[in-house]
Amino acid sequence: MKLLFQRSSYAIGLHKNREHIEIAFFNDEQQPCFERLPCEQLSQLPQLLRLQFATKLRRQAKFIYIACLEPRLLWQKHLLLPHIKQPHELYRQVRLILQQHLPIEEQLLQFDFSVSPLQHIGTERQIDYVQIYAAKKQNIQQQCEQFLPLHLDILDFHAHALLRAFHYCAEIQGEIIRNENTLFIYQDEQHSILLQQRQDNLVQFYRPSQPLTALLQAFWQQQPPSETSSQENMCYLVYADPNSLAALQQDCQPAPLIAIDSQQYPYFVALGCALRQQHNFKHLSKVNRYDASRN
């Protein structure tokens, strides 16, 4: 279905893969489009995008460039805190936690946090689940410089970009995702990744590229007995090359496995970045992100 009104901004997802930049965006029919450019040709991207949209593109339309922070550069802390009503008091508490755990001067850090309430039905809110994210400003700057001469508008989190892409593809395929009973499995040339949403806690299991069966085994070995007992009820949502996918299907029978077509969605991380503004899934509605233009 075509839009009734032309858009004034277009989210463009970017992901660097070795010497190339992978690109994803949505056209005016809301269909995902993919491009790939050598890093040295990235300056040509605005012109290529304008050709894609042709006469439908408004003269004042803006491209919003979105990439994600590499997981190795991100420090995370998830914890429960007594509910703090005043935002400035919560901000002060987060700063104290950072000072206790990171031996880095605060002015060299950029941090963000999200808060989700935890309470029993019918009782007053007393506890918050707080997720804190921090990275060195120098690393953030270097990450942004990889995409010059383009200037990033948003620097998101890698795991959150993957989750958006998974949910989008599952929705297109008509699949219903129940977060706690779903393991999201992603593999490319560099990483084998497993994600699981447990209530408000996002479990992130990153490994160098390895067979997916070995990734699953390593994941379950690190889980407490209360979690491992739920293996049989799990569904796997998987993005991988056909050979890895076939091997996992053989090893995981009879567990339900939903495959995402890597040919149809060739640049999965870039797709998740492009979805940053277009799709606001409920479980990510309070997720903050690094704004590359913020001091």
PDB file of C-alpha atoms in Angstrom:
ATOM      1  CA  MET A   1       0.000   0.000   0.000  1.00  0.00           C
ATOM      2  CA  LYS A   2       1.378   3.410  -0.942  1.00  0.00           C
ATOM      3  CA  LEU A   3       1.714   6.188   1.584  1.00  0.00           C
ATOM      4  CA  LEU A   4      -0.854   8.997   1.476  1.00  0.00           C
ATOM      5  CA  PHE A   5       1.839  11.553   2.209  1.00  0.00           C
ATOM      6  CA  GLN A   6       5.436  11.633   1.085  1.00  0.00           C
ATOM      7  CA  ARG A   7       8.015  11.120   3.785  1.00  0.00           C
ATOM      8  CA  SER A   8      10.288  13.977   4.812  1.00  0.00           C
ATOM      9  CA  SER A   9      13.018  11.656   6.163  1.00  0.00           C
ATOM     10  CA  TYR A  10      14.374   8.257   5.158  1.00  0.00           C
ATOM     11  CA  ALA A  11      16.174   5.967   7.601  1.00  0.00           C
ATOM     12  CA  ILE A  12      19.260   4.411   6.021  1.00  0.00           C
ATOM     13  CA  GLY A  13      20.870   1.486   7.858  1.00  0.00           C
ATOM     14  CA  LEU A  14      24.633   1.101   7.486  1.00  0.00           C
ATOM     15  CA  HIS A  15      26.968  -1.697   8.543  1.00  0.00           C
ATOM     16  CA  LYS A  16      30.660  -2.026   7.796  1.00  0.00           C
ATOM     17  CA  ASN A  17      31.776  -5.496   6.741  1.00  0.00           C
ATOM     18  CA  ARG A  18      35.508  -5.555   6.111  1.00  0.00           C
ATOM     19  CA  GLU A  19      36.154  -3.220   3.141  1.00  0.00           C
ATOM     20  CA  HIS A  20      32.510  -2.689   2.209  1.00  0.00           C
ATOM     21  CA  ILE A  21      29.527  -0.845   3.617  1.00  0.00           C
ATOM     22  CA  GLU A  22      26.251  -2.778   3.639  1.00  0.00           C
ATOM     23  CA  ILE A  23      23.177  -0.598   3.202  1.00  0.00           C
ATOM     24  CA  ALA A  24      19.463  -1.146   3.860  1.00  0.00           C
ATOM     25  CA  PHE A  25      16.449   1.158   3.533  1.00  0.00           C
ATOM     26  CA  PHE A  26      12.735   1.056   2.764  1.00  0.00           C
ATOM     27  CA  ASN A  27      11.265   2.415  -0.451  1.00  0.00           C
ATOM     28  CA  ASP A  28       7.940   4.238  -0.721  1.00  0.00           C
ATOM     29  CA  GLU A  29       6.134   0.886  -1.019  1.00  0.00           C
ATOM     30  CA  GLN A  30       7.675  -0.045   2.357  1.00  0.00           C
ATOM     31  CA  GLN A  31       9.748  -2.810   0.800  1.00  0.00           C
ATOM     32  CA  PRO A  32      13.307  -3.354   2.073  1.00  0.00           C
ATOM     33  CA  CYS A  33      16.052  -2.482  -0.396  1.00  0.00           C
ATOM     34  CA  PHE A  34      19.712  -3.419  -0.154  1.00  0.00           C
ATOM     35  CA  GLU A  35      22.914  -1.988  -1.606  1.00  0.00           C
ATOM     36  CA  ARG A  36      26.640  -2.566  -1.060  1.00  0.00           C
ATOM     37  CA  LEU A  37      29.479  -0.144  -1.698  1.00  0.00           C
ATOM     38  CA  PRO A  38      33.252  -0.240  -1.229  1.00  0.00           C
ATOM     39  CA  CYS A  39      34.198   2.039   1.646  1.00  0.00           C
ATOM     40  CA  GLU A  40      36.015   4.449  -0.670  1.00  0.00           C
ATOM     41  CA  GLN A  41      32.814   4.937  -2.716  1.00  0.00           C
ATOM     42  CA  LEU A  42      30.540   5.770   0.221  1.00  0.00           C
ATOM     43  CA  SER A  43      30.369   9.423  -0.834  1.00  0.00           C
ATOM     44  CA  GLN A  44      28.241   8.262  -3.803  1.00  0.00           C
ATOM     45  CA  LEU A  45      25.478   6.900  -1.548  1.00  0.00           C
ATOM     46  CA  PRO A  46      23.261  10.045  -1.358  1.00  0.00           C
ATOM     47  CA  GLN A  47      23.178  10.233  -5.161  1.00  0.00           C
ATOM     48  CA  LEU A  48      22.367   6.510  -5.471  1.00  0.00           C
ATOM     49  CA  LEU A  49      19.555   6.869  -2.950  1.00  0.00           C
ATOM     50  CA  ARG A  50      18.028   9.803  -4.803  1.00  0.00           C
ATOM     51  CA  LEU A  51      18.055   7.748  -7.980  1.00  0.00           C
ATOM     52  CA  GLN A  52      16.258   4.924  -6.122  1.00  0.00           C
ATOM     53  CA  PHE A  53      13.407   7.188  -5.075  1.00  0.00           C
ATOM     54  CA  ALA A  54      13.499   9.210  -8.325  1.00  0.00           C
ATOM     55  CA  THR A  55      10.725  11.819  -8.606  1.00  0.00           C
ATOM     56  CA  LYS A  56       8.956  10.626  -5.444  1.00  0.00           C
ATOM     57  CA  LEU A  57      11.690  12.088  -3.256  1.00  0.00           C
ATOM     58  CA  ARG A  58      10.820  15.495  -1.830  1.00  0.00           C
ATOM     59  CA  ARG A  59      13.417  18.153  -2.458  1.00  0.00           C
ATOM     60  CA  GLN A  60      13.846  18.832   1.275  1.00  0.00           C
ATOM     61  CA  ALA A  61      13.852  15.150   2.197  1.00  0.00           C
ATOM     62  CA  LYS A  62      16.586  14.092   4.593  1.00  0.00           C
ATOM     63  CA  PHE A  63      18.473  10.833   4.859  1.00  0.00           C
ATOM     64  CA  ILE A  64      18.976   9.691   8.462  1.00  0.00           C
ATOM     65  CA  TYR A  65      22.063   7.485   8.641  1.00  0.00           C
ATOM     66  CA  ILE A  66      22.005   4.812  11.345  1.00  0.00           C
ATOM     67  CA  ALA A  67      24.766   2.358  12.243  1.00  0.00           C
ATOM     68  CA  CYS A  68      25.448   0.292  15.359  1.00  0.00           C
ATOM     69  CA  LEU A  69      28.214   0.126  17.916  1.00  0.00           C
ATOM     70  CA  GLU A  70      30.361  -3.000  17.787  1.00  0.00           C
ATOM     71  CA  PRO A  71      29.591  -5.204  20.832  1.00  0.00           C
ATOM     72  CA  ARG A  72      33.261  -5.388  21.889  1.00  0.00           C
ATOM     73  CA  LEU A  73      33.226  -1.608  22.452  1.00  0.00           C
ATOM     74  CA  LEU A  74      30.170  -1.581  24.689  1.00  0.00           C
ATOM     75  CA  TRP A  75      30.099  -1.970  28.486  1.00  0.00           C
ATOM     76  CA  GLN A  76      26.778  -3.069  29.973  1.00  0.00           C
ATOM     77  CA  LYS A  77      25.383  -3.449  33.456  1.00  0.00           C
ATOM     78  CA  HIS A  78      21.902  -4.809  34.222  1.00  0.00           C
ATOM     79  CA  LEU A  79      20.640  -4.559  37.787  1.00  0.00           C
ATOM     80  CA  LEU A  80      17.641  -4.107  40.059  1.00  0.00           C
ATOM     81  CA  LEU A  81      17.280  -0.854  41.979  1.00  0.00           C
ATOM     82  CA  PRO A  82      14.652   0.445  44.399  1.00  0.00           C
ATOM     83  CA  HIS A  83      12.219   2.623  42.469  1.00  0.00           C
ATOM     84  CA  ILE A  84      13.451   6.220  42.329  1.00  0.00           C
ATOM     85  CA  LYS A  85      10.737   8.702  41.407  1.00  0.00           C
ATOM     86  CA  GLN A  86      12.956  11.675  40.636  1.00  0.00           C
ATOM     87  CA  PRO A  87      14.795  11.404  37.281  1.00  0.00           C
ATOM     88  CA  HIS A  88      17.781  13.427  38.498  1.00  0.00           C
ATOM     89  CA  GLU A  89      18.228  11.062  41.447  1.00  0.00           C
ATOM     90  CA  LEU A  90      18.211   8.029  39.158  1.00  0.00           C
ATOM     91  CA  TYR A  91      20.738   9.766  36.895  1.00  0.00           C
ATOM     92  CA  ARG A  92      22.980  10.394  39.901  1.00  0.00           C
ATOM     93  CA  GLN A  93      22.677   6.735  40.941  1.00  0.00           C
ATOM     94  CA  VAL A  94      23.693   5.577  37.456  1.00  0.00           C
ATOM     95  CA  ARG A  95      26.734   7.852  37.539  1.00  0.00           C
ATOM     96  CA  LEU A  96      27.774   6.381  40.888  1.00  0.00           C
ATOM     97  CA  ILE A  97      27.497   2.849  39.489  1.00  0.00           C
ATOM     98  CA  LEU A  98      29.670   3.814  36.535  1.00  0.00           C
ATOM     99  CA  GLN A  99      32.288   5.299  38.855  1.00  0.00           C
ATOM    100  CA  GLN A 100      32.354   2.081  40.891  1.00  0.00           C
ATOM    101  CA  HIS A 101      32.732  -0.286  37.939  1.00  0.00           C
ATOM    102  CA  LEU A 102      34.694   1.586  35.277  1.00  0.00           C
ATOM    103  CA  PRO A 103      38.209   2.876  35.990  1.00  0.00           C
ATOM    104  CA  ILE A 104      37.799   5.607  33.371  1.00  0.00           C
ATOM    105  CA  GLU A 105      37.331   9.314  33.890  1.00  0.00           C
ATOM    106  CA  GLU A 106      33.695  10.247  33.410  1.00  0.00           C
ATOM    107  CA  GLN A 107      34.434  12.942  30.838  1.00  0.00           C
ATOM    108  CA  LEU A 108      35.918  10.239  28.593  1.00  0.00           C
ATOM    109  CA  LEU A 109      32.708   8.192  28.662  1.00  0.00           C
ATOM    110  CA  GLN A 110      29.366   8.441  26.951  1.00  0.00           C
ATOM    111  CA  PHE A 111      26.571   6.509  28.613  1.00  0.00           C
ATOM    112  CA  ASP A 112      22.872   5.847  28.388  1.00  0.00           C
ATOM    113  CA  PHE A 113      20.376   3.812  30.401  1.00  0.00           C
ATOM    114  CA  SER A 114      16.852   2.458  30.247  1.00  0.00           C
ATOM    115  CA  VAL A 115      14.430   1.761  33.088  1.00  0.00           C
ATOM    116  CA  SER A 116      11.614  -0.804  33.225  1.00  0.00           C
ATOM    117  CA  PRO A 117       9.277  -1.121  36.232  1.00  0.00           C
ATOM    118  CA  LEU A 118       9.004  -4.435  38.074  1.00  0.00           C
ATOM    119  CA  GLN A 119       6.104  -5.028  40.414  1.00  0.00           C
ATOM    120  CA  HIS A 120       3.618  -7.643  41.529  1.00  0.00           C
ATOM    121  CA  ILE A 121       0.071  -7.309  40.239  1.00  0.00           C
ATOM    122  CA  GLY A 122      -1.968  -5.119  42.549  1.00  0.00           C
ATOM    123  CA  THR A 123       1.005  -3.753  44.487  1.00  0.00           C
ATOM    124  CA  GLU A 124       2.732  -0.404  44.326  1.00  0.00           C
ATOM    125  CA  ARG A 125       5.787  -0.145  42.099  1.00  0.00           C
ATOM    126  CA  GLN A 126       8.878  -0.671  44.239  1.00  0.00           C
ATOM    127  CA  ILE A 127      11.669  -2.014  42.015  1.00  0.00           C
ATOM    128  CA  ASP A 128      13.089  -0.969  38.664  1.00  0.00           C
ATOM    129  CA  TYR A 129      15.101  -3.031  36.206  1.00  0.00           C
ATOM    130  CA  VAL A 130      17.882  -0.715  35.013  1.00  0.00           C
ATOM    131  CA  GLN A 131      20.089  -1.337  31.978  1.00  0.00           C
ATOM    132  CA  ILE A 132      23.192   0.836  31.715  1.00  0.00           C
ATOM    133  CA  TYR A 133      25.301   1.165  28.576  1.00  0.00           C
ATOM    134  CA  ALA A 134      28.629   2.958  28.304  1.00  0.00           C
ATOM    135  CA  ALA A 135      31.445   3.351  25.807  1.00  0.00           C
ATOM    136  CA  LYS A 136      34.547   5.461  25.449  1.00  0.00           C
ATOM    137  CA  LYS A 137      33.898   8.638  23.512  1.00  0.00           C
ATOM    138  CA  GLN A 138      37.045   7.918  21.525  1.00  0.00           C
ATOM    139  CA  ASN A 139      35.665   4.553  20.390  1.00  0.00           C
ATOM    140  CA  ILE A 140      32.332   6.113  19.466  1.00  0.00           C
ATOM    141  CA  GLN A 141      34.120   8.763  17.427  1.00  0.00           C
ATOM    142  CA  GLN A 142      36.219   6.145  15.640  1.00  0.00           C
ATOM    143  CA  GLN A 143      33.100   4.125  14.877  1.00  0.00           C
ATOM    144  CA  CYS A 144      31.448   7.175  13.335  1.00  0.00           C
ATOM    145  CA  GLU A 145      34.558   8.019  11.318  1.00  0.00           C
ATOM    146  CA  GLN A 146      34.303   4.665   9.507  1.00  0.00           C
ATOM    147  CA  PHE A 147      31.354   6.092   7.579  1.00  0.00           C
ATOM    148  CA  LEU A 148      32.844   9.435   6.548  1.00  0.00           C
ATOM    149  CA  PRO A 149      32.080  11.498   4.520  1.00  0.00           C
ATOM    150  CA  LEU A 150      28.583  10.523   5.708  1.00  0.00           C
ATOM    151  CA  HIS A 151      27.691  11.807   9.157  1.00  0.00           C
ATOM    152  CA  LEU A 152      25.831   9.345  11.362  1.00  0.00           C
ATOM    153  CA  ASP A 153      22.656  10.586  13.021  1.00  0.00           C
ATOM    154  CA  ILE A 154      22.237   7.582  15.339  1.00  0.00           C
ATOM    155  CA  LEU A 155      24.663   4.991  16.667  1.00  0.00           C
ATOM    156  CA  ASP A 156      22.557   2.114  17.939  1.00  0.00           C
ATOM    157  CA  PHE A 157      23.360  -1.130  19.772  1.00  0.00           C
ATOM    158  CA  HIS A 158      24.278  -4.196  17.701  1.00  0.00           C
ATOM    159  CA  ALA A 159      22.041  -6.631  19.616  1.00  0.00           C
ATOM    160  CA  HIS A 160      19.034  -4.310  19.397  1.00  0.00           C
ATOM    161  CA  ALA A 161      19.487  -3.943  15.630  1.00  0.00           C
ATOM    162  CA  LEU A 162      19.506  -7.740  15.281  1.00  0.00           C
ATOM    163  CA  LEU A 163      16.337  -8.097  17.353  1.00  0.00           C
ATOM    164  CA  ARG A 164      14.481  -5.559  15.225  1.00  0.00           C
ATOM    165  CA  ALA A 165      15.471  -7.405  12.058  1.00  0.00           C
ATOM    166  CA  PHE A 166      14.382 -10.749  13.537  1.00  0.00           C
ATOM    167  CA  HIS A 167      10.998  -9.414  14.609  1.00  0.00           C
ATOM    168  CA  TYR A 168      10.417  -7.696  11.282  1.00  0.00           C
ATOM    169  CA  CYS A 169      11.181 -10.853   9.272  1.00  0.00           C
ATOM    170  CA  ALA A 170       9.095 -13.035  11.578  1.00  0.00           C
ATOM    171  CA  GLU A 171       6.171 -10.635  11.226  1.00  0.00           C
ATOM    172  CA  ILE A 172       6.461 -10.715   7.421  1.00  0.00           C
ATOM    173  CA  GLN A 173       6.411 -14.539   7.553  1.00  0.00           C
ATOM    174  CA  GLY A 174       3.341 -14.496   9.790  1.00  0.00           C
ATOM    175  CA  GLU A 175       5.158 -15.988  12.766  1.00  0.00           C
ATOM    176  CA  ILE A 176       4.161 -15.165  16.342  1.00  0.00           C
ATOM    177  CA  ILE A 177       7.168 -14.623  18.604  1.00  0.00           C
ATOM    178  CA  ARG A 178       6.932 -15.358  22.309  1.00  0.00           C
ATOM    179  CA  ASN A 179      10.090 -13.743  23.610  1.00  0.00           C
ATOM    180  CA  GLU A 180      10.996 -15.943  26.575  1.00  0.00           C
ATOM    181  CA  ASN A 181      10.406 -19.125  24.573  1.00  0.00           C
ATOM    182  CA  THR A 182      12.443 -17.974  21.560  1.00  0.00           C
ATOM    183  CA  LEU A 183      16.181 -18.065  20.957  1.00  0.00           C
ATOM    184  CA  PHE A 184      17.327 -15.693  18.232  1.00  0.00           C
ATOM    185  CA  ILE A 185      20.392 -17.140  16.482  1.00  0.00           C
ATOM    186  CA  TYR A 186      22.512 -15.161  14.032  1.00  0.00           C
ATOM    187  CA  GLN A 187      25.664 -16.092  12.177  1.00  0.00           C
ATOM    188  CA  ASP A 188      27.911 -14.278   9.714  1.00  0.00           C
ATOM    189  CA  GLU A 189      31.584 -14.539   8.752  1.00  0.00           C
ATOM    190  CA  GLN A 190      32.723 -12.989  12.031  1.00  0.00           C
ATOM    191  CA  HIS A 191      30.167 -13.853  14.705  1.00  0.00           C
ATOM    192  CA  SER A 192      27.886 -16.533  16.030  1.00  0.00           C
ATOM    193  CA  ILE A 193      25.314 -14.823  18.241  1.00  0.00           C
ATOM    194  CA  LEU A 194      22.458 -15.998  20.431  1.00  0.00           C
ATOM    195  CA  LEU A 195      19.914 -13.593  21.935  1.00  0.00           C
ATOM    196  CA  GLN A 196      17.041 -14.230  24.313  1.00  0.00           C
ATOM    197  CA  GLN A 197      14.534 -11.789  25.805  1.00  0.00           C
ATOM    198  CA  ARG A 198      13.742 -12.738  29.415  1.00  0.00           C
ATOM    199  CA  GLN A 199      11.131 -10.393  30.790  1.00  0.00           C
ATOM    200  CA  ASP A 200      13.086  -7.116  30.707  1.00  0.00           C
ATOM    201  CA  ASN A 201      16.506  -8.740  30.496  1.00  0.00           C
ATOM    202  CA  LEU A 202      18.138  -9.217  27.098  1.00  0.00           C
ATOM    203  CA  VAL A 203      20.573 -12.149  27.213  1.00  0.00           C
ATOM    204  CA  GLN A 204      23.438 -11.642  24.749  1.00  0.00           C
ATOM    205  CA  PHE A 205      25.750 -14.519  23.886  1.00  0.00           C
ATOM    206  CA  TYR A 206      28.491 -13.511  21.427  1.00  0.00           C
ATOM    207  CA  ARG A 207      31.158 -15.864  20.123  1.00  0.00           C
ATOM    208  CA  PRO A 208      33.624 -15.854  17.216  1.00  0.00           C
ATOM    209  CA  SER A 209      32.065 -17.626  14.243  1.00  0.00           C
ATOM    210  CA  GLN A 210      31.542 -21.301  15.156  1.00  0.00           C
ATOM    211  CA  PRO A 211      29.059 -24.083  14.305  1.00  0.00           C
ATOM    212  CA  LEU A 212      25.620 -23.148  15.583  1.00  0.00           C
ATOM    213  CA  THR A 213      25.169 -26.440  17.426  1.00  0.00           C
ATOM    214  CA  ALA A 214      28.347 -25.707  19.398  1.00  0.00           C
ATOM    215  CA  LEU A 215      27.023 -22.209  20.111  1.00  0.00           C
ATOM    216  CA  LEU A 216      23.805 -23.656  21.517  1.00  0.00           C
ATOM    217  CA  GLN A 217      25.643 -26.203  23.637  1.00  0.00           C
ATOM    218  CA  ALA A 218      27.938 -23.541  25.090  1.00  0.00           C
ATOM    219  CA  PHE A 219      24.932 -21.329  25.847  1.00  0.00           C
ATOM    220  CA  TRP A 220      22.994 -24.028  27.717  1.00  0.00           C
ATOM    221  CA  GLN A 221      26.080 -25.091  29.673  1.00  0.00           C
ATOM    222  CA  GLN A 222      26.241 -21.616  31.196  1.00  0.00           C
ATOM    223  CA  GLN A 223      22.572 -21.491  32.184  1.00  0.00           C
ATOM    224  CA  PRO A 224      21.260 -22.406  35.650  1.00  0.00           C
ATOM    225  CA  PRO A 225      19.177 -25.598  35.985  1.00  0.00           C
ATOM    226  CA  SER A 226      15.973 -23.547  36.135  1.00  0.00           C
ATOM    227  CA  GLU A 227      16.654 -22.327  32.598  1.00  0.00           C
ATOM    228  CA  THR A 228      18.077 -25.497  31.038  1.00  0.00           C
ATOM    229  CA  SER A 229      14.910 -27.382  31.960  1.00  0.00           C
ATOM    230  CA  SER A 230      13.016 -25.230  29.441  1.00  0.00           C
ATOM    231  CA  GLN A 231      15.109 -26.348  26.426  1.00  0.00           C
ATOM    232  CA  GLU A 232      12.390 -28.598  25.050  1.00  0.00           C
ATOM    233  CA  ASN A 233       9.894 -25.713  24.922  1.00  0.00           C
ATOM    234  CA  MET A 234      12.194 -23.418  22.969  1.00  0.00           C
ATOM    235  CA  CYS A 235      11.714 -22.228  19.413  1.00  0.00           C
ATOM    236  CA  TYR A 236      14.713 -21.167  17.328  1.00  0.00           C
ATOM    237  CA  LEU A 237      14.569 -18.187  14.969  1.00  0.00           C
ATOM    238  CA  VAL A 238      17.693 -18.425  12.826  1.00  0.00           C
ATOM    239  CA  TYR A 239      19.575 -16.282  10.312  1.00  0.00           C
ATOM    240  CA  ALA A 240      22.515 -18.158   8.791  1.00  0.00           C
ATOM    241  CA  ASP A 241      23.869 -19.456   5.502  1.00  0.00           C
ATOM    242  CA  PRO A 242      22.041 -22.519   4.066  1.00  0.00           C
ATOM    243  CA  ASN A 243      24.736 -25.038   5.084  1.00  0.00           C
ATOM    244  CA  SER A 244      24.842 -23.877   8.725  1.00  0.00           C
ATOM    245  CA  LEU A 245      21.063 -23.796   8.819  1.00  0.00           C
ATOM    246  CA  ALA A 246      20.762 -27.357   7.488  1.00  0.00           C
ATOM    247  CA  ALA A 247      23.254 -28.658  10.065  1.00  0.00           C
ATOM    248  CA  LEU A 248      21.352 -26.954  12.903  1.00  0.00           C
ATOM    249  CA  GLN A 249      18.019 -28.328  11.661  1.00  0.00           C
ATOM    250  CA  GLN A 250      19.440 -31.839  11.738  1.00  0.00           C
ATOM    251  CA  ASP A 251      20.899 -31.464  15.239  1.00  0.00           C
ATOM    252  CA  CYS A 252      17.915 -29.707  16.835  1.00  0.00           C
ATOM    253  CA  GLN A 253      15.100 -32.003  15.787  1.00  0.00           C
ATOM    254  CA  PRO A 254      12.317 -31.968  16.821  1.00  0.00           C
ATOM    255  CA  ALA A 255      12.653 -28.403  18.229  1.00  0.00           C
ATOM    256  CA  PRO A 256      10.684 -25.846  16.139  1.00  0.00           C
ATOM    257  CA  LEU A 257      13.044 -23.861  13.912  1.00  0.00           C
ATOM    258  CA  ILE A 258      12.055 -20.798  11.883  1.00  0.00           C
ATOM    259  CA  ALA A 259      14.553 -19.842   9.189  1.00  0.00           C
ATOM    260  CA  ILE A 260      15.090 -16.333   7.858  1.00  0.00           C
ATOM    261  CA  ASP A 261      16.066 -16.294   4.178  1.00  0.00           C
ATOM    262  CA  SER A 262      19.555 -14.785   4.004  1.00  0.00           C
ATOM    263  CA  GLN A 263      19.185 -14.338   0.242  1.00  0.00           C
ATOM    264  CA  GLN A 264      16.054 -12.244   0.637  1.00  0.00           C
ATOM    265  CA  TYR A 265      17.587 -10.190   3.465  1.00  0.00           C
ATOM    266  CA  PRO A 266      21.307 -10.132   2.609  1.00  0.00           C
ATOM    267  CA  TYR A 267      22.421  -7.369   5.013  1.00  0.00           C
ATOM    268  CA  PHE A 268      20.663  -8.234   8.249  1.00  0.00           C
ATOM    269  CA  VAL A 269      22.402  -5.833  10.643  1.00  0.00           C
ATOM    270  CA  ALA A 270      21.892  -2.910   8.252  1.00  0.00           C
ATOM    271  CA  LEU A 271      18.216  -3.908   8.019  1.00  0.00           C
ATOM    272  CA  GLY A 272      17.898  -3.749  11.813  1.00  0.00           C
ATOM    273  CA  CYS A 273      19.463  -0.281  11.799  1.00  0.00           C
ATOM    274  CA  ALA A 274      17.062   0.926   9.093  1.00  0.00           C
ATOM    275  CA  LEU A 275      14.160  -0.269  11.261  1.00  0.00           C
ATOM    276  CA  ARG A 276      15.259   1.963  14.144  1.00  0.00           C
ATOM    277  CA  GLN A 277      12.642   4.626  13.401  1.00  0.00           C
ATOM    278  CA  GLN A 278      10.147   2.725  11.282  1.00  0.00           C
ATOM    279  CA  HIS A 279       9.316  -0.166  13.632  1.00  0.00           C
ATOM    280  CA  ASN A 280       9.019   0.337  17.386  1.00  0.00           C
ATOM    281  CA  PHE A 281       8.405  -3.158  18.735  1.00  0.00           C
ATOM    282  CA  LYS A 282       6.907  -3.228  22.203  1.00  0.00           C
ATOM    283  CA  HIS A 283       9.836  -5.002  23.842  1.00  0.00           C
ATOM    284  CA  LEU A 284      12.218  -2.349  22.532  1.00  0.00           C
ATOM    285  CA  SER A 285      10.043   0.696  23.194  1.00  0.00           C
ATOM    286  CA  LYS A 286      12.220   1.937  26.062  1.00  0.00           C
ATOM    287  CA  VAL A 287      15.581   1.127  24.545  1.00  0.00           C
ATOM    288  CA  ASN A 288      17.828   4.176  24.317  1.00  0.00           C
ATOM    289  CA  ARG A 289      20.595   4.602  21.776  1.00  0.00           C
ATOM    290  CA  TYR A 290      23.739   6.553  21.206  1.00  0.00           C
ATOM    291  CA  ASP A 291      23.025   9.735  19.306  1.00  0.00           C
ATOM    292  CA  ALA A 292      26.133  10.458  17.293  1.00  0.00           C
ATOM    293  CA  SER A 293      25.466  14.187  17.308  1.00  0.00           C
ATOM    294  CA  ARG A 294      25.186  14.344  21.101  1.00  0.00           C
ATOM    295  CA  ASN A 295      28.144  15.682  23.099  1.00  0.00           C
TER     296      ASN A 295
END
